[in-house]
PDB file of C-alpha atoms (C1' of nucleotides) in Angstrom:
ATOM      1  CA  UNK A   1       0.000   0.000   0.000  1.00 97.00           C
ATOM      2  CA  UNK A   2       1.133   3.556  -0.523  1.00 98.00           C
ATOM      3  CA  UNK A   3       1.516   6.221   2.140  1.00 98.00           C
ATOM      4  CA  UNK A   4      -2.037   7.470   1.803  1.00 98.00           C
ATOM      5  CA  UNK A   5      -3.603   4.146   2.655  1.00 98.00           C
ATOM      6  CA  UNK A   6      -1.265   3.484   5.547  1.00 98.00           C
ATOM      7  CA  UNK A   7      -2.161   6.926   6.822  1.00 98.00           C
ATOM      8  CA  UNK A   8      -5.868   6.110   6.689  1.00 98.00           C
ATOM      9  CA  UNK A   9      -5.415   2.721   8.268  1.00 98.00           C
ATOM     10  CA  UNK A  10      -3.353   4.061  11.148  1.00 98.00           C
ATOM     11  CA  UNK A  11      -4.763   7.512  11.647  1.00 97.00           C
ATOM     12  CA  UNK A  12      -1.253   8.899  11.255  1.00 98.00           C
ATOM     13  CA  UNK A  13      -0.602  11.670   8.757  1.00 98.00           C
ATOM     14  CA  UNK A  14       1.621  11.035   5.740  1.00 98.00           C
ATOM     15  CA  UNK A  15       3.852  13.763   7.109  1.00 98.00           C
ATOM     16  CA  UNK A  16       4.448  11.774  10.282  1.00 98.00           C
ATOM     17  CA  UNK A  17       4.973   8.539   8.354  1.00 98.00           C
ATOM     18  CA  UNK A  18       7.711  10.179   6.279  1.00 98.00           C
ATOM     19  CA  UNK A  19       9.213  11.518   9.456  1.00 97.00           C
ATOM     20  CA  UNK A  20       9.278   8.042  10.997  1.00 97.00           C
ATOM     21  CA  UNK A  21      11.204   6.879   7.974  1.00 97.00           C
ATOM     22  CA  UNK A  22      13.720   9.676   8.438  1.00 97.00           C
ATOM     23  CA  UNK A  23      14.146   8.500  11.992  1.00 96.00           C
ATOM     24  CA  UNK A  24      14.734   4.962  10.816  1.00 95.00           C
ATOM     25  CA  UNK A  25      11.511   3.693  12.324  1.00 96.00           C
ATOM     26  CA  UNK A  26      10.046   2.543   9.038  1.00 97.00           C
ATOM     27  CA  UNK A  27      11.829   1.394   5.891  1.00 96.00           C
ATOM     28  CA  UNK A  28       9.223   1.040   3.156  1.00 97.00           C
ATOM     29  CA  UNK A  29      10.148  -0.212  -0.293  1.00 97.00           C
ATOM     30  CA  UNK A  30      10.291   2.215  -3.180  1.00 98.00           C
ATOM     31  CA  UNK A  31       8.404   1.852  -6.401  1.00 97.00           C
ATOM     32  CA  UNK A  32      10.071   2.846  -9.652  1.00 96.00           C
ATOM     33  CA  UNK A  33       7.898   5.932  -9.389  1.00 96.00           C
ATOM     34  CA  UNK A  34       9.616   6.842  -6.160  1.00 97.00           C
ATOM     35  CA  UNK A  35       6.445   6.209  -4.188  1.00 98.00           C
ATOM     36  CA  UNK A  36       6.863   4.420  -0.862  1.00 98.00           C
ATOM     37  CA  UNK A  37       5.382   0.926  -0.682  1.00 98.00           C
ATOM     38  CA  UNK A  38       4.336  -0.318   2.748  1.00 98.00           C
ATOM     39  CA  UNK A  39       3.377  -3.798   3.892  1.00 97.00           C
ATOM     40  CA  UNK A  40       0.471  -4.836   6.098  1.00 97.00           C
ATOM     41  CA  UNK A  41       2.970  -5.395   8.876  1.00 96.00           C
ATOM     42  CA  UNK A  42       3.677  -1.673   8.878  1.00 97.00           C
ATOM     43  CA  UNK A  43       0.162  -1.007  10.137  1.00 98.00           C
ATOM     44  CA  UNK A  44       0.998  -2.777  13.389  1.00 96.00           C
ATOM     45  CA  UNK A  45       4.470  -1.277  13.433  1.00 96.00           C
ATOM     46  CA  UNK A  46       3.027   2.229  13.291  1.00 97.00           C
ATOM     47  CA  UNK A  47       0.683   1.484  16.160  1.00 97.00           C
ATOM     48  CA  UNK A  48       3.618   0.233  18.192  1.00 96.00           C
ATOM     49  CA  UNK A  49       5.616   3.323  17.318  1.00 96.00           C
ATOM     50  CA  UNK A  50       2.784   5.587  18.419  1.00 97.00           C
ATOM     51  CA  UNK A  51       2.427   3.738  21.699  1.00 96.00           C
ATOM     52  CA  UNK A  52       6.143   3.889  22.474  1.00 96.00           C
ATOM     53  CA  UNK A  53       6.364   7.521  21.407  1.00 96.00           C
ATOM     54  CA  UNK A  54       3.424   8.394  23.628  1.00 95.00           C
ATOM     55  CA  UNK A  55       5.183   6.646  26.504  1.00 95.00           C
ATOM     56  CA  UNK A  56       8.093   9.002  26.097  1.00 94.00           C
ATOM     57  CA  UNK A  57      10.643   6.878  24.246  1.00 95.00           C
ATOM     58  CA  UNK A  58      12.695   8.760  21.697  1.00 94.00           C
ATOM     59  CA  UNK A  59      12.873   7.605  18.105  1.00 94.00           C
ATOM     60  CA  UNK A  60      16.417   6.322  18.582  1.00 93.00           C
ATOM     61  CA  UNK A  61      15.304   3.976  21.321  1.00 93.00           C
ATOM     62  CA  UNK A  62      12.314   2.850  19.311  1.00 94.00           C
ATOM     63  CA  UNK A  63      14.408   2.244  16.216  1.00 93.00           C
ATOM     64  CA  UNK A  64      16.598  -0.159  18.171  1.00 89.00           C
ATOM     65  CA  UNK A  65      13.780  -2.312  19.414  1.00 86.00           C
ATOM     66  CA  UNK A  66      11.452  -2.087  16.434  1.00 79.00           C
ATOM     67  CA  UNK A  67      12.664  -5.375  14.952  1.00 75.00           C
ATOM     68  CA  UNK A  68      11.683  -6.964  18.255  1.00 71.00           C
ATOM     69  CA  UNK A  69       8.318  -5.276  18.487  1.00 71.00           C
ATOM     70  CA  UNK A  70       5.710  -7.807  19.589  1.00 67.00           C
ATOM     71  CA  UNK A  71       3.345  -7.656  16.671  1.00 65.00           C
ATOM     72  CA  UNK A  72      -0.155  -9.048  17.178  1.00 65.00           C
ATOM     73  CA  UNK A  73      -0.120 -12.760  16.552  1.00 64.00           C
ATOM     74  CA  UNK A  74       3.523 -13.460  17.180  1.00 67.00           C
ATOM     75  CA  UNK A  75       5.393 -14.681  20.207  1.00 66.00           C
ATOM     76  CA  UNK A  76       7.863 -12.930  22.417  1.00 69.00           C
ATOM     77  CA  UNK A  77      10.671 -11.114  20.644  1.00 64.00           C
ATOM     78  CA  UNK A  78      13.903 -13.028  20.272  1.00 66.00           C
ATOM     79  CA  UNK A  79      17.010 -12.552  22.403  1.00 66.00           C
ATOM     80  CA  UNK A  80      18.495  -9.086  22.538  1.00 69.00           C
ATOM     81  CA  UNK A  81      22.010  -7.948  23.381  1.00 83.00           C
ATOM     82  CA  UNK A  82      22.605  -7.134  27.075  1.00 87.00           C
ATOM     83  CA  UNK A  83      23.289  -3.488  26.296  1.00 84.00           C
ATOM     84  CA  UNK A  84      19.947  -3.052  24.589  1.00 86.00           C
ATOM     85  CA  UNK A  85      18.299  -4.987  27.371  1.00 89.00           C
ATOM     86  CA  UNK A  86      19.743  -2.549  29.865  1.00 90.00           C
ATOM     87  CA  UNK A  87      18.415   0.380  27.878  1.00 90.00           C
ATOM     88  CA  UNK A  88      14.952  -1.129  27.835  1.00 92.00           C
ATOM     89  CA  UNK A  89      15.113  -1.669  31.580  1.00 94.00           C
ATOM     90  CA  UNK A  90      15.827   2.025  32.034  1.00 94.00           C
ATOM     91  CA  UNK A  91      12.952   3.021  29.801  1.00 95.00           C
ATOM     92  CA  UNK A  92      10.715   0.738  31.804  1.00 96.00           C
ATOM     93  CA  UNK A  93      11.863   2.320  35.042  1.00 97.00           C
ATOM     94  CA  UNK A  94      11.265   5.764  33.585  1.00 96.00           C
ATOM     95  CA  UNK A  95       7.757   4.801  32.549  1.00 97.00           C
ATOM     96  CA  UNK A  96       7.087   3.470  36.015  1.00 97.00           C
ATOM     97  CA  UNK A  97       8.150   6.776  37.543  1.00 97.00           C
ATOM     98  CA  UNK A  98       5.991   8.520  34.973  1.00 95.00           C
ATOM     99  CA  UNK A  99       3.030   6.424  36.084  1.00 96.00           C
ATOM    100  CA  UNK A 100       3.632   7.469  39.661  1.00 97.00           C
ATOM    101  CA  UNK A 101       3.641  11.101  38.650  1.00 96.00           C
ATOM    102  CA  UNK A 102       0.417  10.665  36.747  1.00 95.00           C
ATOM    103  CA  UNK A 103      -1.155   8.950  39.717  1.00 97.00           C
ATOM    104  CA  UNK A 104      -0.114  11.872  41.902  1.00 97.00           C
ATOM    105  CA  UNK A 105      -1.563  14.351  39.453  1.00 96.00           C
ATOM    106  CA  UNK A 106      -4.791  12.393  39.312  1.00 95.00           C
ATOM    107  CA  UNK A 107      -4.957  12.340  43.080  1.00 95.00           C
ATOM    108  CA  UNK A 108      -4.791  16.118  43.086  1.00 95.00           C
ATOM    109  CA  UNK A 109      -7.622  16.339  40.592  1.00 95.00           C
ATOM    110  CA  UNK A 110      -9.633  13.846  42.597  1.00 94.00           C
ATOM    111  CA  UNK A 111      -9.185  15.997  45.692  1.00 95.00           C
ATOM    112  CA  UNK A 112     -10.224  19.126  43.846  1.00 94.00           C
ATOM    113  CA  UNK A 113     -13.242  17.328  42.489  1.00 94.00           C
ATOM    114  CA  UNK A 114     -14.092  16.050  45.931  1.00 87.00           C
ATOM    115  CA  UNK A 115     -14.010  12.484  44.752  1.00 68.00           C
ATOM    116  CA  UNK A 116     -13.884   9.848  47.470  1.00 69.00           C
ATOM    117  CA  UNK A 117     -14.804   6.940  45.237  1.00 61.00           C
ATOM    118  CA  UNK A 118     -12.095   4.971  43.463  1.00 61.00           C
ATOM    119  CA  UNK A 119     -10.997   6.756  40.319  1.00 54.00           C
ATOM    120  CA  UNK A 120     -12.094   3.808  38.203  1.00 61.00           C
ATOM    121  CA  UNK A 121     -15.668   4.579  39.205  1.00 57.00           C
ATOM    122  CA  UNK A 122     -15.577   8.188  38.124  1.00 55.00           C
ATOM    123  CA  UNK A 123     -13.602   7.759  34.973  1.00 59.00           C
ATOM    124  CA  UNK A 124     -15.219   9.753  32.258  1.00 60.00           C
ATOM    125  CA  UNK A 125     -16.352   7.590  29.370  1.00 59.00           C
ATOM    126  CA  UNK A 126     -13.909   8.485  26.703  1.00 55.00           C
ATOM    127  CA  UNK A 127     -14.571   8.840  23.011  1.00 52.00           C
TER     128      UNK A 127
ATOM    129  C1'  DA B   1      -5.869  12.984  -7.483  1.00 89.37           C
ATOM    130  C1'  DT B   2      -1.472  11.388  -5.067  1.00 89.37           C
ATOM    131  C1'  DT B   3       2.998  11.437  -3.775  1.00 89.37           C
ATOM    132  C1'  DC B   4       7.917  13.372  -3.501  1.00 89.37           C
ATOM    133  C1'  DT B   5      11.626  16.461  -1.512  1.00 89.37           C
ATOM    134  C1'  DG B   6      12.979  20.460   0.743  1.00 89.37           C
ATOM    135  C1'  DA B   7      12.051  24.267   3.600  1.00 89.37           C
ATOM    136  C1'  DC B   8      10.006  27.643   7.171  1.00 89.37           C
ATOM    137  C1'  DA B   9       5.921  34.620   7.993  1.00 89.37           C
TER     138       DA B   9
ATOM    139  C1'  DT C   1       3.840  18.857  12.500  1.00 89.37           C
ATOM    140  C1'  DG C   2       1.458  21.766   9.394  1.00 89.37           C
ATOM    141  C1'  DT C   3       1.900  23.633   4.961  1.00 89.37           C
ATOM    142  C1'  DC C   4       3.498  25.624   0.683  1.00 89.37           C
ATOM    143  C1'  DA C   5       6.379  25.221  -3.551  1.00 89.37           C
ATOM    144  C1'  DG C   6       7.468  22.945  -7.863  1.00 89.37           C
ATOM    145  C1'  DG C   7       7.638  18.422 -10.178  1.00 89.37           C
ATOM    146  C1'  DA C   8       6.404  13.788 -11.808  1.00 89.37           C
TER     147       DA C   8
END
DNA sequence: ATTCTGACA
DNA sequence: TGTCAGGA
């Protein structure tokens, strides 16, 4: 599929998809026309990229682990070098700290809203 | 109509 | 990231 379709199927703009390629996150084939040609696997890859990006990982970190990205339907990623493993452990720790900060922020909002019930009960139904 | 690269009042 | 230019 070309960039337009991947964009529709992932909800990511073509601009962002080209940017991901610049960052080495995606490496689509090229047609003789120069148009990028993506595979179905890229749909899942893009979702993974978005998730990791949203979690605060930089493109460099994502690029390293992309080949090991657990795509839907496949098992655990294969063995990774100890150095990379260490980097992932740090990212995980960072995310955990981030979660704590978010929980603290939510607690503040709960207090302001005068919410005694568990947050899960007052969660606003999202879109 | 789509996509491409490069660039930024 | 959006968006415009100038081409294919």
